[in-house]
């Protein structure tokens, strides 16, 4: 089944005419029944059971990351009220040092925001190429071979992206 990396939802034979195409062209077509042995209208099912849930998960990921950043920012701002009231440590020459409020302003929020953005961007980078490929195929065009190469490379490297983001400073 030449369906590339998502062969679990595809028609056979690869070039068969789905039922929805026959119904769309009823007046001009001599075909009444599809010539698909299996996977009739597979393109619809690819979108319904793979790409729509995938992009819903990506949107949910972005929403959750934004929510986490908001919660961390709110918590950190509340905590800063108590840090500001503490005296700033000074060394023997009178220079500020230690954990003064000016040095710690929303550090955790920035770290969480950066990591959340990187995680969402990694998720997007992995799945943008396969989605573009399927969109091109949906309009009965041939996607460039380089797009398939990018799809295969980025999907296979999703764990590497997540690891790099997780261990980044």
mmCIF file of N, CA and C in Angstrom, residues 9-111:
data_model
loop_
_atom_site.group_PDB
_atom_site.id
_atom_site.type_symbol
_atom_site.label_atom_id
_atom_site.label_comp_id
_atom_site.label_asym_id
_atom_site.label_seq_id
_atom_site.Cartn_x
_atom_site.Cartn_y
_atom_site.Cartn_z
ATOM 1 N N UNK A 9 -4.758 4.446 6.961
ATOM 2 C CA UNK A 9 -5.997 4.959 6.375
ATOM 3 C C UNK A 9 -5.693 5.320 4.928
ATOM 4 N N UNK A 10 -5.949 4.398 4.026
ATOM 5 C CA UNK A 10 -5.731 4.679 2.614
ATOM 6 C C UNK A 10 -6.551 3.732 1.761
ATOM 7 N N UNK A 11 -6.828 4.163 0.544
ATOM 8 C CA UNK A 11 -7.621 3.341 -0.370
ATOM 9 C C UNK A 11 -6.723 2.370 -1.127
ATOM 10 N N UNK A 12 -7.353 1.321 -1.639
ATOM 11 C CA UNK A 12 -6.647 0.359 -2.477
ATOM 12 C C UNK A 12 -7.552 -0.014 -3.627
ATOM 13 N N UNK A 13 -7.101 0.002 -4.832
ATOM 14 C CA UNK A 13 -5.791 0.464 -5.300
ATOM 15 C C UNK A 13 -5.631 1.969 -5.088
ATOM 16 N N UNK A 14 -4.393 2.384 -5.115
ATOM 17 C CA UNK A 14 -4.038 3.760 -4.757
ATOM 18 C C UNK A 14 -4.763 4.795 -5.628
ATOM 19 N N UNK A 15 -4.996 4.484 -6.888
ATOM 20 C CA UNK A 15 -5.602 5.444 -7.810
ATOM 21 C C UNK A 15 -7.086 5.189 -8.059
ATOM 22 N N UNK A 16 -7.781 4.509 -7.142
ATOM 23 C CA UNK A 16 -9.206 4.230 -7.344
ATOM 24 C C UNK A 16 -10.045 5.502 -7.171
ATOM 25 N N UNK A 17 -11.261 5.456 -7.699
ATOM 26 C CA UNK A 17 -12.153 6.609 -7.647
ATOM 27 C C UNK A 17 -13.117 6.456 -6.472
ATOM 28 N N UNK A 18 -13.042 7.350 -5.481
ATOM 29 C CA UNK A 18 -13.917 7.238 -4.306
ATOM 30 C C UNK A 18 -15.378 7.551 -4.636
ATOM 31 N N UNK A 19 -16.269 7.080 -3.807
ATOM 32 C CA UNK A 19 -17.702 7.267 -4.009
ATOM 33 C C UNK A 19 -18.076 8.741 -4.042
ATOM 34 N N UNK A 20 -17.487 9.548 -3.180
ATOM 35 C CA UNK A 20 -17.871 10.960 -3.158
ATOM 36 C C UNK A 20 -17.509 11.676 -4.459
ATOM 37 N N UNK A 21 -16.465 11.214 -5.153
ATOM 38 C CA UNK A 21 -16.099 11.803 -6.442
ATOM 39 C C UNK A 21 -17.105 11.380 -7.507
ATOM 40 N N UNK A 22 -17.532 10.125 -7.462
ATOM 41 C CA UNK A 22 -18.518 9.633 -8.430
ATOM 42 C C UNK A 22 -19.827 10.398 -8.262
ATOM 43 N N UNK A 23 -20.272 10.601 -7.049
ATOM 44 C CA UNK A 23 -21.521 11.323 -6.794
ATOM 45 C C UNK A 23 -21.409 12.784 -7.196
ATOM 46 N N UNK A 24 -20.239 13.372 -7.052
ATOM 47 C CA UNK A 24 -20.035 14.770 -7.423
ATOM 48 C C UNK A 24 -20.104 14.940 -8.936
ATOM 49 N N UNK A 25 -19.680 13.913 -9.681
ATOM 50 C CA UNK A 25 -19.648 13.980 -11.140
ATOM 51 C C UNK A 25 -20.673 13.039 -11.768
ATOM 52 N N UNK A 26 -21.856 12.885 -11.148
ATOM 53 C CA UNK A 26 -22.847 11.917 -11.624
ATOM 54 C C UNK A 26 -23.233 12.110 -13.079
ATOM 55 N N UNK A 27 -23.431 13.341 -13.506
ATOM 56 C CA UNK A 27 -23.907 13.579 -14.866
ATOM 57 C C UNK A 27 -22.857 13.238 -15.917
ATOM 58 N N UNK A 28 -21.582 13.439 -15.613
ATOM 59 C CA UNK A 28 -20.542 13.258 -16.615
ATOM 60 C C UNK A 28 -19.822 11.918 -16.526
ATOM 61 N N UNK A 29 -20.114 11.115 -15.518
ATOM 62 C CA UNK A 29 -19.374 9.892 -15.309
ATOM 63 C C UNK A 29 -20.208 8.676 -15.677
ATOM 64 N N UNK A 30 -19.547 7.692 -16.279
ATOM 65 C CA UNK A 30 -20.203 6.433 -16.587
ATOM 66 C C UNK A 30 -20.147 5.479 -15.404
ATOM 67 N N UNK A 31 -19.290 5.789 -14.410
ATOM 68 C CA UNK A 31 -19.161 4.929 -13.233
ATOM 69 C C UNK A 31 -20.360 5.124 -12.313
ATOM 70 N N UNK A 32 -20.864 4.018 -11.794
ATOM 71 C CA UNK A 32 -21.952 4.077 -10.835
ATOM 72 C C UNK A 32 -21.458 3.599 -9.477
ATOM 73 N N UNK A 33 -20.514 2.663 -9.490
ATOM 74 C CA UNK A 33 -19.962 2.075 -8.275
ATOM 75 C C UNK A 33 -18.463 2.347 -8.260
ATOM 76 N N UNK A 34 -17.936 2.550 -7.068
ATOM 77 C CA UNK A 34 -16.504 2.816 -6.925
ATOM 78 C C UNK A 34 -15.674 1.600 -7.333
ATOM 79 N N UNK A 35 -14.483 1.851 -7.795
ATOM 80 C CA UNK A 35 -13.562 0.766 -8.127
ATOM 81 C C UNK A 35 -12.543 0.530 -7.014
ATOM 82 N N UNK A 36 -12.819 1.053 -5.816
ATOM 83 C CA UNK A 36 -11.945 0.837 -4.658
ATOM 84 C C UNK A 36 -12.248 -0.527 -4.045
ATOM 85 N N UNK A 37 -11.206 -1.347 -3.883
ATOM 86 C CA UNK A 37 -11.371 -2.634 -3.223
ATOM 87 C C UNK A 37 -11.585 -2.427 -1.730
ATOM 88 N N UNK A 38 -10.845 -1.498 -1.162
ATOM 89 C CA UNK A 38 -11.020 -1.144 0.241
ATOM 90 C C UNK A 38 -10.631 0.318 0.413
ATOM 91 N N UNK A 39 -11.082 0.908 1.493
ATOM 92 C CA UNK A 39 -10.717 2.289 1.791
ATOM 93 C C UNK A 39 -11.450 3.309 0.951
ATOM 94 N N UNK A 40 -12.708 3.027 0.586
ATOM 95 C CA UNK A 40 -13.488 4.000 -0.178
ATOM 96 C C UNK A 40 -13.592 5.300 0.621
ATOM 97 N N UNK A 41 -13.332 6.417 -0.013
ATOM 98 C CA UNK A 41 -13.356 7.745 0.611
ATOM 99 C C UNK A 41 -12.337 7.866 1.743
ATOM 100 N N UNK A 42 -11.191 7.238 1.597
ATOM 101 C CA UNK A 42 -10.162 7.240 2.640
ATOM 102 C C UNK A 42 -9.643 8.638 2.948
ATOM 103 N N UNK A 43 -9.645 9.520 1.943
ATOM 104 C CA UNK A 43 -9.152 10.875 2.182
ATOM 105 C C UNK A 43 -9.986 11.586 3.239
ATOM 106 N N UNK A 44 -11.296 11.358 3.203
ATOM 107 C CA UNK A 44 -12.179 11.964 4.206
ATOM 108 C C UNK A 44 -11.839 11.414 5.585
ATOM 109 N N UNK A 45 -11.626 10.098 5.666
ATOM 110 C CA UNK A 45 -11.311 9.479 6.947
ATOM 111 C C UNK A 45 -9.925 9.879 7.457
ATOM 112 N N UNK A 46 -8.979 10.125 6.536
ATOM 113 C CA UNK A 46 -7.665 10.616 6.965
ATOM 114 C C UNK A 46 -7.820 11.928 7.713
ATOM 115 N N UNK A 47 -8.616 12.822 7.165
ATOM 116 C CA UNK A 47 -8.821 14.110 7.814
ATOM 117 C C UNK A 47 -9.649 13.966 9.082
ATOM 118 N N UNK A 48 -10.701 13.150 9.031
ATOM 119 C CA UNK A 48 -11.599 13.027 10.187
ATOM 120 C C UNK A 48 -10.948 12.323 11.372
ATOM 121 N N UNK A 49 -10.137 11.314 11.099
ATOM 122 C CA UNK A 49 -9.578 10.512 12.189
ATOM 123 C C UNK A 49 -8.107 10.751 12.471
ATOM 124 N N UNK A 50 -7.448 11.540 11.640
ATOM 125 C CA UNK A 50 -6.033 11.790 11.899
ATOM 126 C C UNK A 50 -5.721 13.280 11.990
ATOM 127 N N UNK A 51 -5.934 14.030 10.895
ATOM 128 C CA UNK A 51 -5.480 15.417 10.870
ATOM 129 C C UNK A 51 -6.333 16.366 11.708
ATOM 130 N N UNK A 52 -7.639 16.196 11.729
ATOM 131 C CA UNK A 52 -8.468 17.059 12.576
ATOM 132 C C UNK A 52 -8.139 16.836 14.058
ATOM 133 N N UNK A 53 -8.100 15.570 14.545
ATOM 134 C CA UNK A 53 -7.689 15.383 15.945
ATOM 135 C C UNK A 53 -6.254 15.855 16.220
ATOM 136 N N UNK A 54 -5.369 15.672 15.250
ATOM 137 C CA UNK A 54 -3.989 16.117 15.419
ATOM 138 C C UNK A 54 -3.921 17.624 15.633
ATOM 139 N N UNK A 55 -4.576 18.400 14.763
ATOM 140 C CA UNK A 55 -4.530 19.855 14.890
ATOM 141 C C UNK A 55 -5.349 20.339 16.075
ATOM 142 N N UNK A 56 -6.368 19.575 16.470
ATOM 143 C CA UNK A 56 -7.069 19.907 17.721
ATOM 144 C C UNK A 56 -6.124 19.720 18.903
ATOM 145 N N UNK A 57 -5.305 18.671 18.869
ATOM 146 C CA UNK A 57 -4.328 18.437 19.937
ATOM 147 C C UNK A 57 -3.268 19.536 19.956
ATOM 148 N N UNK A 58 -2.853 19.991 18.797
ATOM 149 C CA UNK A 58 -1.877 21.084 18.729
ATOM 150 C C UNK A 58 -2.483 22.365 19.296
ATOM 151 N N UNK A 59 -3.720 22.671 18.914
ATOM 152 C CA UNK A 59 -4.397 23.861 19.450
ATOM 153 C C UNK A 59 -4.562 23.739 20.961
ATOM 154 N N UNK A 60 -4.907 22.543 21.445
ATOM 155 C CA UNK A 60 -5.039 22.312 22.881
ATOM 156 C C UNK A 60 -3.696 22.505 23.576
ATOM 157 N N UNK A 61 -2.623 22.022 22.962
ATOM 158 C CA UNK A 61 -1.276 22.187 23.521
ATOM 159 C C UNK A 61 -0.938 23.667 23.657
ATOM 160 N N UNK A 62 -1.211 24.453 22.632
ATOM 161 C CA UNK A 62 -0.922 25.886 22.671
ATOM 162 C C UNK A 62 -1.750 26.547 23.773
ATOM 163 N N UNK A 63 -3.031 26.189 23.869
ATOM 164 C CA UNK A 63 -3.904 26.747 24.903
ATOM 165 C C UNK A 63 -3.389 26.398 26.304
ATOM 166 N N UNK A 64 -3.007 25.145 26.508
ATOM 167 C CA UNK A 64 -2.511 24.717 27.824
ATOM 168 C C UNK A 64 -1.209 25.434 28.166
ATOM 169 N N UNK A 65 -0.317 25.563 27.190
ATOM 170 C CA UNK A 65 0.941 26.271 27.450
ATOM 171 C C UNK A 65 0.685 27.727 27.833
ATOM 172 N N UNK A 66 -0.247 28.377 27.143
ATOM 173 C CA UNK A 66 -0.581 29.761 27.488
ATOM 174 C C UNK A 66 -1.186 29.839 28.887
ATOM 175 N N UNK A 67 -2.020 28.880 29.234
ATOM 176 C CA UNK A 67 -2.634 28.853 30.565
ATOM 177 C C UNK A 67 -1.586 28.645 31.653
ATOM 178 N N UNK A 68 -0.650 27.759 31.409
ATOM 179 C CA UNK A 68 0.419 27.508 32.387
ATOM 180 C C UNK A 68 1.250 28.763 32.602
ATOM 181 N N UNK A 69 1.589 29.452 31.518
ATOM 182 C CA UNK A 69 2.372 30.689 31.633
ATOM 183 C C UNK A 69 1.599 31.716 32.452
ATOM 184 N N UNK A 70 0.295 31.836 32.210
ATOM 185 C CA UNK A 70 -0.519 32.792 32.966
ATOM 186 C C UNK A 70 -0.538 32.463 34.458
ATOM 187 N N UNK A 71 -0.698 31.183 34.781
ATOM 188 C CA UNK A 71 -0.729 30.772 36.187
ATOM 189 C C UNK A 71 0.619 31.040 36.848
ATOM 190 N N UNK A 72 1.709 30.693 36.176
ATOM 191 C CA UNK A 72 3.039 30.930 36.746
ATOM 192 C C UNK A 72 3.271 32.428 36.922
ATOM 193 N N UNK A 73 2.868 33.226 35.955
ATOM 194 C CA UNK A 73 3.048 34.672 36.054
ATOM 195 C C UNK A 73 2.250 35.250 37.222
ATOM 196 N N UNK A 74 1.006 34.826 37.373
ATOM 197 C CA UNK A 74 0.178 35.299 38.484
ATOM 198 C C UNK A 74 0.788 34.916 39.826
ATOM 199 N N UNK A 75 1.221 33.668 39.927
ATOM 200 C CA UNK A 75 1.838 33.203 41.168
ATOM 201 C C UNK A 75 3.115 33.959 41.466
ATOM 202 N N UNK A 76 3.905 34.178 40.455
ATOM 203 C CA UNK A 76 5.174 34.873 40.663
ATOM 204 C C UNK A 76 4.951 36.341 41.042
ATOM 205 N N UNK A 77 3.948 36.972 40.444
ATOM 206 C CA UNK A 77 3.650 38.361 40.812
ATOM 207 C C UNK A 77 3.172 38.459 42.256
ATOM 208 N N UNK A 78 2.351 37.492 42.668
ATOM 209 C CA UNK A 78 1.901 37.482 44.066
ATOM 210 C C UNK A 78 3.077 37.282 45.013
ATOM 211 N N UNK A 79 3.996 36.423 44.633
ATOM 212 C CA UNK A 79 5.172 36.153 45.462
ATOM 213 C C UNK A 79 6.087 37.366 45.523
ATOM 214 N N UNK A 80 6.162 38.122 44.430
ATOM 215 C CA UNK A 80 7.046 39.289 44.378
ATOM 216 C C UNK A 80 6.667 40.340 45.416
ATOM 217 N N UNK A 81 5.403 40.396 45.820
ATOM 218 C CA UNK A 81 5.002 41.366 46.842
ATOM 219 C C UNK A 81 5.789 41.156 48.123
ATOM 220 N N UNK A 82 6.070 39.904 48.437
ATOM 221 C CA UNK A 82 6.787 39.591 49.663
ATOM 222 C C UNK A 82 8.293 39.765 49.506
ATOM 223 N N UNK A 83 8.801 39.564 48.305
ATOM 224 C CA UNK A 83 10.228 39.710 48.060
ATOM 225 C C UNK A 83 10.611 41.182 48.057
ATOM 226 N N UNK A 84 9.754 42.051 47.536
ATOM 227 C CA UNK A 84 10.055 43.476 47.445
ATOM 228 C C UNK A 84 10.211 44.078 48.835
ATOM 229 N N UNK A 85 9.446 43.600 49.792
ATOM 230 C CA UNK A 85 9.507 44.142 51.138
ATOM 231 C C UNK A 85 10.744 43.711 51.907
ATOM 232 N N UNK A 86 11.431 42.680 51.442
ATOM 233 C CA UNK A 86 12.649 42.227 52.114
ATOM 234 C C UNK A 86 13.808 43.130 51.727
ATOM 235 N N UNK A 87 14.682 43.417 52.655
ATOM 236 C CA UNK A 87 15.841 44.249 52.309
ATOM 237 C C UNK A 87 16.777 43.499 51.362
ATOM 238 N N UNK A 88 17.403 44.252 50.508
ATOM 239 C CA UNK A 88 18.355 43.665 49.572
ATOM 240 C C UNK A 88 19.684 43.504 50.289
ATOM 241 N N UNK A 89 20.259 42.334 50.166
ATOM 242 C CA UNK A 89 21.547 42.083 50.811
ATOM 243 C C UNK A 89 22.625 42.949 50.168
ATOM 244 N N UNK A 90 23.506 43.436 50.988
ATOM 245 C CA UNK A 90 24.618 44.240 50.484
ATOM 246 C C UNK A 90 25.914 43.647 51.016
ATOM 247 N N UNK A 91 26.935 43.730 50.176
ATOM 248 C CA UNK A 91 28.232 43.236 50.627
ATOM 249 C C UNK A 91 28.926 44.321 51.448
ATOM 250 N N UNK A 92 30.192 44.098 51.833
ATOM 251 C CA UNK A 92 30.911 45.036 52.706
ATOM 252 C C UNK A 92 31.128 46.402 52.050
ATOM 253 N N UNK A 93 31.089 46.469 50.708
ATOM 254 C CA UNK A 93 31.296 47.738 50.016
ATOM 255 C C UNK A 93 29.972 48.437 49.700
ATOM 256 N N UNK A 94 28.856 47.842 50.117
ATOM 257 C CA UNK A 94 27.565 48.463 49.894
ATOM 258 C C UNK A 94 26.923 48.098 48.559
ATOM 259 N N UNK A 95 27.524 47.152 47.828
ATOM 260 C CA UNK A 95 26.958 46.733 46.535
ATOM 261 C C UNK A 95 25.829 45.728 46.768
ATOM 262 N N UNK A 96 24.747 45.864 45.941
ATOM 263 C CA UNK A 96 23.632 44.926 46.062
ATOM 264 C C UNK A 96 24.076 43.537 45.630
ATOM 265 N N UNK A 97 23.592 42.538 46.331
ATOM 266 C CA UNK A 97 23.872 41.159 45.955
ATOM 267 C C UNK A 97 22.741 40.286 46.472
ATOM 268 N N UNK A 98 22.780 39.053 46.112
ATOM 269 C CA UNK A 98 21.788 38.111 46.629
ATOM 270 C C UNK A 98 20.516 38.106 45.812
ATOM 271 N N UNK A 99 19.392 37.902 46.520
ATOM 272 C CA UNK A 99 18.140 37.628 45.859
ATOM 273 C C UNK A 99 17.218 38.839 45.867
ATOM 274 N N UNK A 100 17.732 39.991 45.537
ATOM 275 C CA UNK A 100 16.913 41.195 45.507
ATOM 276 C C UNK A 100 15.845 41.108 44.424
ATOM 277 N N UNK A 101 14.764 41.848 44.612
ATOM 278 C CA UNK A 101 13.629 41.810 43.695
ATOM 279 C C UNK A 101 14.016 42.268 42.298
ATOM 280 N N UNK A 102 14.943 43.196 42.199
ATOM 281 C CA UNK A 102 15.327 43.686 40.879
ATOM 282 C C UNK A 102 15.997 42.601 40.049
ATOM 283 N N UNK A 103 16.661 41.666 40.692
ATOM 284 C CA UNK A 103 17.382 40.615 39.990
ATOM 285 C C UNK A 103 16.473 39.440 39.622
ATOM 286 N N UNK A 104 15.378 39.281 40.304
ATOM 287 C CA UNK A 104 14.535 38.098 40.145
ATOM 288 C C UNK A 104 13.218 38.388 39.442
ATOM 289 N N UNK A 105 13.022 39.534 38.864
ATOM 290 C CA UNK A 105 11.728 39.929 38.333
ATOM 291 C C UNK A 105 11.221 38.961 37.243
ATOM 292 N N UNK A 106 10.232 38.183 37.579
ATOM 293 C CA UNK A 106 9.527 37.260 36.680
ATOM 294 C C UNK A 106 10.452 36.293 35.929
ATOM 295 N N UNK A 107 11.461 35.821 36.580
ATOM 296 C CA UNK A 107 12.403 34.884 35.967
ATOM 297 C C UNK A 107 11.715 33.565 35.622
ATOM 298 N N UNK A 108 10.937 33.031 36.561
ATOM 299 C CA UNK A 108 10.249 31.759 36.319
ATOM 300 C C UNK A 108 9.259 31.883 35.164
ATOM 301 N N UNK A 109 8.542 32.988 35.105
ATOM 302 C CA UNK A 109 7.574 33.193 34.024
ATOM 303 C C UNK A 109 8.274 33.161 32.674
ATOM 304 N N UNK A 110 9.410 33.834 32.577
ATOM 305 C CA UNK A 110 10.152 33.860 31.313
ATOM 306 C C UNK A 110 10.654 32.467 30.933
ATOM 307 N N UNK A 111 11.125 31.707 31.914
ATOM 308 C CA UNK A 111 11.597 30.351 31.635
ATOM 309 C C UNK A 111 10.454 29.458 31.163
#
